[in-house]
XYZ file of C-alpha atoms in Angstrom:
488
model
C -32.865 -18.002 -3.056
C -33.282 -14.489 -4.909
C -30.853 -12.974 -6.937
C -31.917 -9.617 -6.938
C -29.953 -7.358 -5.437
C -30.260 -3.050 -5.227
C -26.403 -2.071 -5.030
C -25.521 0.749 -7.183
C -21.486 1.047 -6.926
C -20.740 5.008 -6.622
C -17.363 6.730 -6.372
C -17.990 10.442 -5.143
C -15.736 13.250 -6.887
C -13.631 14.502 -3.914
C -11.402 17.752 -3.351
C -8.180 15.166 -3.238
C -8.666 14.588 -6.744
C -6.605 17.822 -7.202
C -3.619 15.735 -5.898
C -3.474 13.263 -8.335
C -3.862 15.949 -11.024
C -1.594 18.181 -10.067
C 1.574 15.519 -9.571
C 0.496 14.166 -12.938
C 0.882 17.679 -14.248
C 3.888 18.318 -12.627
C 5.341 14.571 -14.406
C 4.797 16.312 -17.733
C 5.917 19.422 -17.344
C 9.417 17.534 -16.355
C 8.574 15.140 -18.667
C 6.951 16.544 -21.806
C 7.995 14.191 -24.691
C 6.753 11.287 -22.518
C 3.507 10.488 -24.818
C 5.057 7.180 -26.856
C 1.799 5.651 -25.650
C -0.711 7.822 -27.468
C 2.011 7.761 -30.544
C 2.025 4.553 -30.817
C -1.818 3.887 -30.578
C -1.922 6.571 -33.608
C 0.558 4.292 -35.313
C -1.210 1.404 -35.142
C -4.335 2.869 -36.365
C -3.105 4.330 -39.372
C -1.231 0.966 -40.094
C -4.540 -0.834 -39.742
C -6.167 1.149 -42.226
C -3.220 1.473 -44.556
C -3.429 -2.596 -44.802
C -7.608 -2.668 -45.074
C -7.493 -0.469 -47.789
C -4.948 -3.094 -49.768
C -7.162 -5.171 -52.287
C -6.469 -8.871 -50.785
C -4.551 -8.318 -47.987
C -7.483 -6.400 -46.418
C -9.837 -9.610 -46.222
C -7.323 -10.358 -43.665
C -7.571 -6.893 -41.414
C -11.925 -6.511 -41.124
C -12.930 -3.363 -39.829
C -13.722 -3.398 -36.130
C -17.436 -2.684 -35.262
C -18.278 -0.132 -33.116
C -18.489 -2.399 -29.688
C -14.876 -3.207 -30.101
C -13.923 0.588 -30.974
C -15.473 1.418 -27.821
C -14.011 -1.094 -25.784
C -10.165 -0.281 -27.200
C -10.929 3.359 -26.601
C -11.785 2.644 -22.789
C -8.964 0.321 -22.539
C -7.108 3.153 -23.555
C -8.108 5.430 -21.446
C -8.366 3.209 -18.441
C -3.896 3.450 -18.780
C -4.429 6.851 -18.598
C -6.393 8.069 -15.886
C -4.744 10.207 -13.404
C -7.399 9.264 -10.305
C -8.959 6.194 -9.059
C -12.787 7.900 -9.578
C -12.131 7.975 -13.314
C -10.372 4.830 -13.434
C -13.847 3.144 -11.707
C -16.011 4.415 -14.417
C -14.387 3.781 -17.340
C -13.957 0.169 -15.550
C -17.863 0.250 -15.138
C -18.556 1.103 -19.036
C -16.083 -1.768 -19.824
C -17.626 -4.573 -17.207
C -20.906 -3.450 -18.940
C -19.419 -3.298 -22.560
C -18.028 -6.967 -21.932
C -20.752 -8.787 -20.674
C -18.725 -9.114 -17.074
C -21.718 -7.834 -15.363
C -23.825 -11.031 -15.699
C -21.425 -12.937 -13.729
C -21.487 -10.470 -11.256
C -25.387 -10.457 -10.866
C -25.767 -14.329 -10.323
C -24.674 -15.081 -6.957
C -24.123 -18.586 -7.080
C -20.544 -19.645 -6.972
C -18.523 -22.848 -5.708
C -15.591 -20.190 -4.223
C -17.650 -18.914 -1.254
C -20.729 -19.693 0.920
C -23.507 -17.446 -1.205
C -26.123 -19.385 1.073
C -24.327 -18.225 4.441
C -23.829 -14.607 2.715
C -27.512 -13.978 1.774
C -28.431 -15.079 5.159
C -26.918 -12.836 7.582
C -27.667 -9.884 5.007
C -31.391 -10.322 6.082
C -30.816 -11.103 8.993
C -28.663 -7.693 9.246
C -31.414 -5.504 6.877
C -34.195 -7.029 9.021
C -33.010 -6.261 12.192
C -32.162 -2.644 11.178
C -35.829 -1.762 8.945
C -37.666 -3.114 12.574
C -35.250 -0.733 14.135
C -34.307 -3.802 16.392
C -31.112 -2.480 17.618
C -30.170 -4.671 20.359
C -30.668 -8.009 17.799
C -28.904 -5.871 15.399
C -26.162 -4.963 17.949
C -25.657 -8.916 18.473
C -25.246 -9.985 14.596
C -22.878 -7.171 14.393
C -20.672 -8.866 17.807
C -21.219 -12.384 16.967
C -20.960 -12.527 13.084
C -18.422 -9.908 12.036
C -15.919 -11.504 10.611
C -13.135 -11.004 8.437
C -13.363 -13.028 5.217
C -16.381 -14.517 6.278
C -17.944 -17.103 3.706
C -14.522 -17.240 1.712
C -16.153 -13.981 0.106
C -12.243 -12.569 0.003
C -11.084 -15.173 -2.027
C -8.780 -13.725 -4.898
C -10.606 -15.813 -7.277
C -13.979 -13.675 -6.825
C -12.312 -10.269 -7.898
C -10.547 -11.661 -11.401
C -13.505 -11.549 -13.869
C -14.545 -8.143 -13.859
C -12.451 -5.003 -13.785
C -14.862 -3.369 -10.536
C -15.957 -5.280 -7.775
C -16.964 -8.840 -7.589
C -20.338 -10.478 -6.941
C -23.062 -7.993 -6.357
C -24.415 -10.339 -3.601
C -20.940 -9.998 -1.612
C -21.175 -6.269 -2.653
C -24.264 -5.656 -1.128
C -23.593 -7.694 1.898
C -20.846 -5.269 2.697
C -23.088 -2.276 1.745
C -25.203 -3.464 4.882
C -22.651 -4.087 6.722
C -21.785 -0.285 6.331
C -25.534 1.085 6.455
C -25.787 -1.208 9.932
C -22.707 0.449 11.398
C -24.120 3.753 11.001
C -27.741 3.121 12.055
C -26.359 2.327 15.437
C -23.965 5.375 15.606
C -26.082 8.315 14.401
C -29.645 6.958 14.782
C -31.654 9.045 17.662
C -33.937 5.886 18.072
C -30.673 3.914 19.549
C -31.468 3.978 23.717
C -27.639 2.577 24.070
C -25.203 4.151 26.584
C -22.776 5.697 24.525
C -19.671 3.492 26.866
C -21.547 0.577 26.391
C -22.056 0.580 22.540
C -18.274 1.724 22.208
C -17.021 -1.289 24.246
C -18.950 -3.544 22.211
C -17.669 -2.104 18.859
C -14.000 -2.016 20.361
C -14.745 -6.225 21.185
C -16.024 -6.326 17.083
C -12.854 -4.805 15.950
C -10.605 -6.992 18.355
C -12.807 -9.897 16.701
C -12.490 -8.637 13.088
C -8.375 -7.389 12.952
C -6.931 -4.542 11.741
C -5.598 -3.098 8.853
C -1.976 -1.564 8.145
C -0.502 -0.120 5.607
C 3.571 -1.646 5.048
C 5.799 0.379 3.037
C 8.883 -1.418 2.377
C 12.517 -0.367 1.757
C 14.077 0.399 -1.824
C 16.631 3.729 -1.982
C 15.312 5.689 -4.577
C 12.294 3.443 -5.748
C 10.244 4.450 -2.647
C 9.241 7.613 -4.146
C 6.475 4.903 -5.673
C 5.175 5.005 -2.031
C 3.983 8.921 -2.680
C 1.442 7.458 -5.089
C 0.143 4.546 -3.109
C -0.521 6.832 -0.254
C -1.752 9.884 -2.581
C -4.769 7.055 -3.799
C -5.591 5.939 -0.560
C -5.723 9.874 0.872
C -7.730 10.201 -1.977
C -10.174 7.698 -1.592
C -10.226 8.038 2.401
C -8.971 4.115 2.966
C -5.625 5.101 4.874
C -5.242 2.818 7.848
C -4.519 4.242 10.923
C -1.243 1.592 11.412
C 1.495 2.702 9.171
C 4.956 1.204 9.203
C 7.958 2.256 6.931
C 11.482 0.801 6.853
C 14.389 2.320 5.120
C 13.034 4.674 2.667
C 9.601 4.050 3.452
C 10.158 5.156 6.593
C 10.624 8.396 5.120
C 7.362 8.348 3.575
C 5.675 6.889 6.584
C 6.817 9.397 9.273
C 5.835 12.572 7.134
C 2.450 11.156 6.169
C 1.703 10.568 10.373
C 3.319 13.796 11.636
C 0.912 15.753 9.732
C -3.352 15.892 10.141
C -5.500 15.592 6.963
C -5.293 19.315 6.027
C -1.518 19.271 6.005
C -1.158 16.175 4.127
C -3.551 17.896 1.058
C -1.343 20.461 1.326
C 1.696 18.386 1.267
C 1.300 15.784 -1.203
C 0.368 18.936 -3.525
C 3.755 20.089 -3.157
C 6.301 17.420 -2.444
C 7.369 16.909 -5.909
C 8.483 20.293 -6.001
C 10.327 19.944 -2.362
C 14.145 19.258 -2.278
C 15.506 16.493 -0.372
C 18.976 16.766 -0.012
C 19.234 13.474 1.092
C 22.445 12.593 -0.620
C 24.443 15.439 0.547
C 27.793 15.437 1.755
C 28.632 17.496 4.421
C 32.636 18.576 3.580
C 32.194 19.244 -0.099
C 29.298 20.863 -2.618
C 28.980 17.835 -4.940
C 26.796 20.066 -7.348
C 30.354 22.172 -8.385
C 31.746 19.092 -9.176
C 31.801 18.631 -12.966
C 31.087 15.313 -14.576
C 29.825 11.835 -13.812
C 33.077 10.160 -13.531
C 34.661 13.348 -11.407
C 31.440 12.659 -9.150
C 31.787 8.687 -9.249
C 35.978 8.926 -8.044
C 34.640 11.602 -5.366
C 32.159 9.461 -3.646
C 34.659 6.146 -4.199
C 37.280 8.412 -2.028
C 34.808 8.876 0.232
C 33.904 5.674 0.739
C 37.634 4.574 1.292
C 37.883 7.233 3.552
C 34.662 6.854 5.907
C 33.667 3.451 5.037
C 30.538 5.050 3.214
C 29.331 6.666 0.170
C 27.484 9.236 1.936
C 26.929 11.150 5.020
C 24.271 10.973 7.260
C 23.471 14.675 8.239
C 21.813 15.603 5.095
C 19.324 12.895 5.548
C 18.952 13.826 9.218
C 18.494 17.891 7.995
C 15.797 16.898 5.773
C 13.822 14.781 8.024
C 14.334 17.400 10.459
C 12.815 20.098 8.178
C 9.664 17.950 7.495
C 9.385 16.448 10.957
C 11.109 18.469 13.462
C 11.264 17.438 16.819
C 8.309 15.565 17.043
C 8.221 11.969 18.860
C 6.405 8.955 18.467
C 3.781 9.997 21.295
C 3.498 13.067 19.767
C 2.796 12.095 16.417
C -0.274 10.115 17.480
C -1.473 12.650 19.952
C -1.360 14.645 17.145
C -2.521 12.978 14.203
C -4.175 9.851 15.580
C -1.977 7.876 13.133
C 0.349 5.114 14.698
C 3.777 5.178 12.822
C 6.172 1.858 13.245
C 9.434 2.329 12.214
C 11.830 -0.525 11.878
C 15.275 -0.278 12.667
C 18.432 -3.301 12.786
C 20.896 -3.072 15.821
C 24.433 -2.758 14.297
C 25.200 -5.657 16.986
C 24.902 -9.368 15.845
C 23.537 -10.480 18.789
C 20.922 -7.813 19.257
C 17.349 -7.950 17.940
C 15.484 -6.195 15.293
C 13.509 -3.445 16.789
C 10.279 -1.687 15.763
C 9.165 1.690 17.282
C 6.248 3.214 17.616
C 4.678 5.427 20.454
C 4.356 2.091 22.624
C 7.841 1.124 22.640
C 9.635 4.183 22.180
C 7.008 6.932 23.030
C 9.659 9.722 23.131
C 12.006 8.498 20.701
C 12.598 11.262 18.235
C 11.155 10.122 15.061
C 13.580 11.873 12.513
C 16.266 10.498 14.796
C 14.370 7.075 14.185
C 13.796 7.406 10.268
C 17.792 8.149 9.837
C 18.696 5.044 11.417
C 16.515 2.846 9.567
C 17.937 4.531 6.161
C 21.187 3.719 7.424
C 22.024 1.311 4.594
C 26.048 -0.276 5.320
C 28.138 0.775 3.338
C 25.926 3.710 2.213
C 25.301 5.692 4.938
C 27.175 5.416 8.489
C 25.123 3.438 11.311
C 23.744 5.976 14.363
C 21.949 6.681 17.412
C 18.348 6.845 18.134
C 17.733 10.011 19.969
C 14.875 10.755 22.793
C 13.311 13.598 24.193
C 12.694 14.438 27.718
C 9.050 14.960 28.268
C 9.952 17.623 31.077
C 13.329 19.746 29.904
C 12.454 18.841 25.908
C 16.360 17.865 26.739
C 17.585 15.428 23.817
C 20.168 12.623 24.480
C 20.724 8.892 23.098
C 17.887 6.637 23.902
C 18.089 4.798 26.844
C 21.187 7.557 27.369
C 23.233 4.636 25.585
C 25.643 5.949 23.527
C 27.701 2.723 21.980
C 24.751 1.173 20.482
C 24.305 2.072 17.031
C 21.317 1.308 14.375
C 21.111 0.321 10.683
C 19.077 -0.032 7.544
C 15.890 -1.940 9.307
C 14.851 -3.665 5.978
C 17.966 -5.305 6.806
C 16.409 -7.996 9.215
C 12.636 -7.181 9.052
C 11.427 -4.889 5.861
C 7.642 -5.951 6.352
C 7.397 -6.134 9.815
C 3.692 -8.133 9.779
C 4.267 -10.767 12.410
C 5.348 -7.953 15.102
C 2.519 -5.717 14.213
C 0.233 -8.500 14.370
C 0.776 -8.951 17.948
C 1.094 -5.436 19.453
C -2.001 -4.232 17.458
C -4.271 -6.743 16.300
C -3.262 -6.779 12.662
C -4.795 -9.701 10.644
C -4.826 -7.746 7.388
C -1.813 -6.040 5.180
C -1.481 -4.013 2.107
C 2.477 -4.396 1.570
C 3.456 -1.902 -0.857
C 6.857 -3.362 -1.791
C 8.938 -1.892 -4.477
C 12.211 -3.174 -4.154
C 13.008 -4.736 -7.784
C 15.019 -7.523 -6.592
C 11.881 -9.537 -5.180
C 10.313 -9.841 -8.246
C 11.398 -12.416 -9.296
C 10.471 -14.448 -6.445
C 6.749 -13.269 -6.398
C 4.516 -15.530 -6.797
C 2.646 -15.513 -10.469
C -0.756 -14.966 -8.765
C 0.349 -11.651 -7.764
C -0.126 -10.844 -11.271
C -4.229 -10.339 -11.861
C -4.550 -7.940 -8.400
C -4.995 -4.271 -9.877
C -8.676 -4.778 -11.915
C -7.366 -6.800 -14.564
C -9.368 -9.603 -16.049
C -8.942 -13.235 -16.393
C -10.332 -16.707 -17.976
C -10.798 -19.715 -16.194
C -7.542 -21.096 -18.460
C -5.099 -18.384 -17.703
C -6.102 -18.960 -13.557
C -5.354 -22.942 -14.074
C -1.958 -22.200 -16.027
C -0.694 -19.783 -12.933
C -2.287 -22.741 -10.122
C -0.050 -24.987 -11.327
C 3.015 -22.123 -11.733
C 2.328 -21.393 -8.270
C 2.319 -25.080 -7.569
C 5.634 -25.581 -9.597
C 6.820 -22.343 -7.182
C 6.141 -23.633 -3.880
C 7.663 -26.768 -4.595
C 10.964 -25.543 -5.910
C 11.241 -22.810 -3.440
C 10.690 -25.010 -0.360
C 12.755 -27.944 -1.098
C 15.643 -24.579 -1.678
C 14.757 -23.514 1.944
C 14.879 -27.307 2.886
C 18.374 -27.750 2.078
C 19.799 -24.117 2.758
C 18.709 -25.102 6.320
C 20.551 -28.092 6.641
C 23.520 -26.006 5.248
C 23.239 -23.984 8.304
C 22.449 -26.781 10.877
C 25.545 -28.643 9.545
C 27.671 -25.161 9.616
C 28.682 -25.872 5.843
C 29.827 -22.043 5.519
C 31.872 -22.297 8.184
C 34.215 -24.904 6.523
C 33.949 -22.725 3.278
């Protein structure tokens, strides 16, 4: 089988790179002694050559050749990169500067099915140079599938900082280049309902993609960045579902088209969310943390919360209006899930979305999933009649009330699996008290670099992990089945 293969990885400058720059920007003009990084770098220089120049003790310290003084520099820079196009090619210099690129050009692995791989990409480049659309049309309905050949294994995308095999690289490529030969080609004699059908069955085949922004108070302001790359790079998913204070996030990202959203993620740092208000008293005339600390602690004796909830809802309302779930996709094309918890034990977790709650208001939505107990006060889920634009409690139920929805189901993957055909998830999860149970392999996603030893240390961590926390689930459930807390 040849190994030669034509793919030339390219990341094209776009006009969202302005984003990235100007929220950076705005972090250092709030932030301006924030460079211990670059200090520190400049420290360890000028200790390095302050022990060289010693007359023994500099045997110890050699000089560093110009190879390495190009690779720390890149390393260096690689922190520091305010975009994902600069990131990727100062990641290309170093896969090149590191000899990573050689493992990448021999396609021959034991993780995935090179053989099966290299197949269907002639079969696929074939079909398409003999402008044999109809065979081409077929490989694209019969063998499009999602991790086909193992080629998503983790372990193919740890030994170089960009990409992974250029055989699995160029497969995809084709993939793409097939795709739009059959779309925008004039030599295609397909009926336009009939090629869309078929391409609807491919997707049904293949799954779809969501984006899953989890809960975490003040920590999801991490989710601005996420979806700033992803806008960026134009690899948002249509399926976006937010809980708590991803919700937030979630439902002002799919209530506004592409243009807004530039203009918005430009700006929100500089937008005030007066999320934390309370509605009886200015908190920002009262003087002093401990003054502030004793006002909310009254308040919470007093209301059985910390907070109220109408400064969240006058936010949302300010960035959202009174749009509704139908709405929202009409407009955008986006599909927004928002999870929210019943404040009844014996009531379900529910997720809407413009299927199950078409004209649910989605502000009215986003403040009942941020309804943390004990933080903010549970409440209704409002709706809008399509006909008056009257609004009243959904389902015109008044006594049912809704809380914090990471409180049942944060990531809600198995539900959005089976109303939309979701077999793949990017979970952006930023709540600090699941860290500790991640699992080590977590640890090398994000370009960075690995031997073969490090990769056989965290197998049997993860090993150690599974075993540990299963035989903990093991006998917390025979707690429950023998109703242990109940005589505690």
């Amino acid at each position: 089988m040849s190994s030669e293969v034509t793919l030339v990885p390219t990341v094209s400058t776009t006009s969202s790179d302005a984003i990235i720059k100007e929220l950076f920007q705005q972090y250092i003009s709030l932030h301006p002694n924030d460079n211990t990084t670059s200090n520190n770098n400049k420290q360890t220089e000028r200790t390095g050559f302050s022990l060289r120049s010693l007359p023994i003790i500099g045997n110890f310290f050699p000089e560093m050749d110009d190879k390495k003084k190009a690779i720390n520099e890149l390393l260096e820079i690689q922190k520091v990169t305010t975009s994902y196009r600069e990131w990727y090619d100062t990641s290309l210099k170093l896969d090149e500067l590191l000899g990573n690129n050689a493992w990448k050009s021999d396609p021959k692995s034991d993780i995935y099915d090179y053989d099966l791989i290299y197949k269907n990409l002639n079969e696929m480049r074939r079909a398409r140079l003999n402008h044999d659309y109809k065979l081409l049309l077929y490989y694209i309905r019969t063998k499009w599938i999602r991790n086909i050949g193992n080629m998503g294994d983790a372990n193919l995308y740890r030994h170089a900082y960009v990409g992974t095999k250029k055989l699995i690289e160029e497969y995809v490529r084709e993939c793409q280049l097939s795709l739009e030969y059959l779309v925008t080609n004039d030599e295609v004699n397909l009926n336009d309902r009939y090629l869309l059908g078929m391409l609807i069955q491919t997707r049904k085949n293949i799954g779809r993609t969501a984006l899953v922004l989890s809960g975490g108070s003040t920590f999801g302001i991490f989710h601005i960045g996420v979806l700033t790359t992803l806008f960026e790079a134009n690899l948002l998913p249509r399926i976006i579902s937010g809980s708590s204070a991803g919700s937030i996030v979630a439902s002002i990202l799919c209530c506004h088209n592409n243009e807004e959203t530039f203009e918005l993620l430009s700006t929100i740092t500089t937008k005030k969310f007066n999320i934390f208000d309370v509605v009886d008293c200015d908190t920002s005339q009262i003087q002093g943390s401990f003054k502030k600390v004793l006002y909310y602690l009254g308040h919470w004796i007093k209301y059985g919360t910390i907070f109220d909830i109408e400064g969240l809802q006058d936010t949302m309302i300010g960035f959202l209006g009174d749009l509704t779930f139908r709405e929202a996709y009409n407009r955008t094309g986006k599909i927004l899930n928002i999870t929210v918890s019943p404040a009844s034990v014996h009531e379900q977790t529910r997720l809407l979305n413009y299927l199950t709650a078409p004209n649910c208001l989605i502000w009215s939505a986003v403040c009942a999933s941020c309804s943390v107990p004990g933080i903010f006060p549970s409440c209704s889920v409002y709706e809008k009649n399509p006909k008056t634009n009257e609004i009243h409690e959904w389902n015109n139920d008044e006594s049912m009330k809704y809380v914090d929805g990471s409180v049942d189901n944060d990531l809600p993957i198995t539900r959005l699996s089976e109303m939309f055909n979701v077999d793949h998830i990017i979970a952006v999860q930023v709540n600090p008290h699941v860290v500790p149970i991640l699992r080590v392999s977590v640890s090398n996603i994000g370009g960075q670099v690995e031997n073969d030893l490090i990769y056989k240390m965290k197998h049997l961590l993860n090993n150690v992990y599974d075993f540990v926390s299963c035989e903990a689930i093991h006998y917390l459930q025979l707690l429950n089945e023998l109703d242990v807390y109940k005589i505690v």
